[in-house]
């Protein structure tokens, strides 16, 4: 029979939960004001704590930005894990990934990632941020190549299409408002129609 969690583990769990709240509040603040404009005072105000209390959970804006980006990239990697090659065509995997990806970038951490650039990160964390973004790009390019091989996509430059799709879908994270006239599913259907069927009138 499992025993009760120790006081130490309970304290650690409370710390982790509170730090998650700090990161989410910071992401909202960066998204609203812009990373370079926002200060730790703004983050503390968003969270409703004093700046000294904030330092218990994060030492700097750079540390917070890195962790917000890491949270987003981990969620995006999970989206890749949910698109197994053995069950879906390349085209189906591409659609499934970008649906999940867009859900992430319309949330606090994902939006923070797309509203900042690798150059915004401190040098020691920039490499990991760039590597995470590059891995996503390589994975999407592989889906496109698989789609070409299985016949679900026509012959196309996988690098160009991957860049174009990330640029377009990242844009949704910049302007989408869940209170707006169109729901996210309808917007995504329109984007996939444009990318996968094109806009030219059939001859």
Short mmCIF file of C-alpha atoms in Angstrom, two decimals, residues 122-201:
data_model
loop_
_atom_site.label_atom_id
_atom_site.label_comp_id
_atom_site.label_asym_id
_atom_site.label_seq_id
_atom_site.Cartn_x
_atom_site.Cartn_y
_atom_site.Cartn_z
CA UNK A 122 20.32 34.91 -24.33
CA UNK A 123 23.25 33.29 -26.09
CA UNK A 124 23.34 30.22 -23.84
CA UNK A 125 19.67 29.34 -24.52
CA UNK A 126 19.47 30.44 -28.17
CA UNK A 127 21.04 27.24 -29.48
CA UNK A 128 18.44 25.00 -27.83
CA UNK A 129 15.59 27.21 -29.04
CA UNK A 130 16.90 27.14 -32.62
CA UNK A 131 17.42 23.37 -32.44
CA UNK A 132 13.82 22.82 -31.31
CA UNK A 133 12.44 24.94 -34.13
CA UNK A 134 14.72 23.22 -36.66
CA UNK A 135 13.59 19.76 -35.54
CA UNK A 136 9.96 20.71 -36.18
CA UNK A 137 10.87 21.97 -39.64
CA UNK A 138 12.76 18.77 -40.49
CA UNK A 139 9.84 16.65 -39.28
CA UNK A 140 7.36 18.56 -41.46
CA UNK A 141 9.66 18.28 -44.46
CA UNK A 142 9.74 14.52 -43.90
CA UNK A 143 5.92 14.41 -43.87
CA UNK A 144 5.88 16.28 -47.17
CA UNK A 145 8.42 13.93 -48.75
CA UNK A 146 6.43 10.92 -47.49
CA UNK A 147 3.29 12.45 -49.01
CA UNK A 148 5.05 12.79 -52.35
CA UNK A 149 6.19 9.16 -52.16
CA UNK A 150 2.76 7.77 -51.25
CA UNK A 151 1.01 9.92 -53.87
CA UNK A 152 -1.07 11.97 -51.44
CA UNK A 153 0.87 15.13 -52.38
CA UNK A 154 2.13 16.26 -55.76
CA UNK A 155 5.80 16.86 -56.45
CA UNK A 156 6.84 20.00 -54.56
CA UNK A 157 9.92 21.53 -52.91
CA UNK A 158 9.57 20.23 -49.34
CA UNK A 159 11.71 23.00 -47.87
CA UNK A 160 9.76 25.80 -49.55
CA UNK A 161 6.40 24.31 -48.58
CA UNK A 162 7.47 23.75 -44.98
CA UNK A 163 8.67 27.34 -44.60
CA UNK A 164 5.51 28.69 -46.24
CA UNK A 165 3.23 26.64 -43.98
CA UNK A 166 5.02 27.57 -40.78
CA UNK A 167 4.99 31.26 -41.76
CA UNK A 168 1.27 31.13 -42.54
CA UNK A 169 0.15 29.12 -39.53
CA UNK A 170 2.36 31.11 -37.16
CA UNK A 171 0.43 34.13 -38.34
CA UNK A 172 -2.74 32.65 -36.83
CA UNK A 173 -1.09 32.76 -33.42
CA UNK A 174 -0.47 36.48 -33.90
CA UNK A 175 -4.02 37.54 -34.74
CA UNK A 176 -6.46 34.79 -33.76
CA UNK A 177 -9.01 35.73 -31.11
CA UNK A 178 -11.25 32.98 -29.75
CA UNK A 179 -13.97 35.61 -29.31
CA UNK A 180 -13.78 36.55 -32.99
CA UNK A 181 -16.28 35.79 -35.74
CA UNK A 182 -14.59 32.58 -36.96
CA UNK A 183 -13.71 29.54 -34.87
CA UNK A 184 -10.26 27.98 -35.14
CA UNK A 185 -11.48 24.84 -36.93
CA UNK A 186 -13.07 26.89 -39.74
CA UNK A 187 -9.93 28.99 -40.13
CA UNK A 188 -7.76 25.88 -40.35
CA UNK A 189 -10.08 24.33 -42.94
CA UNK A 190 -9.61 27.44 -45.09
CA UNK A 191 -5.82 27.34 -44.70
CA UNK A 192 -5.63 23.67 -45.65
CA UNK A 193 -7.85 24.31 -48.64
CA UNK A 194 -5.50 27.04 -49.84
CA UNK A 195 -2.32 25.03 -49.28
CA UNK A 196 -3.53 21.63 -50.46
CA UNK A 197 -6.01 22.54 -53.20
CA UNK A 198 -4.71 25.96 -54.22
CA UNK A 199 -6.76 28.96 -55.35
CA UNK A 200 -6.58 28.57 -59.12
CA UNK A 201 -9.82 27.77 -60.92
#
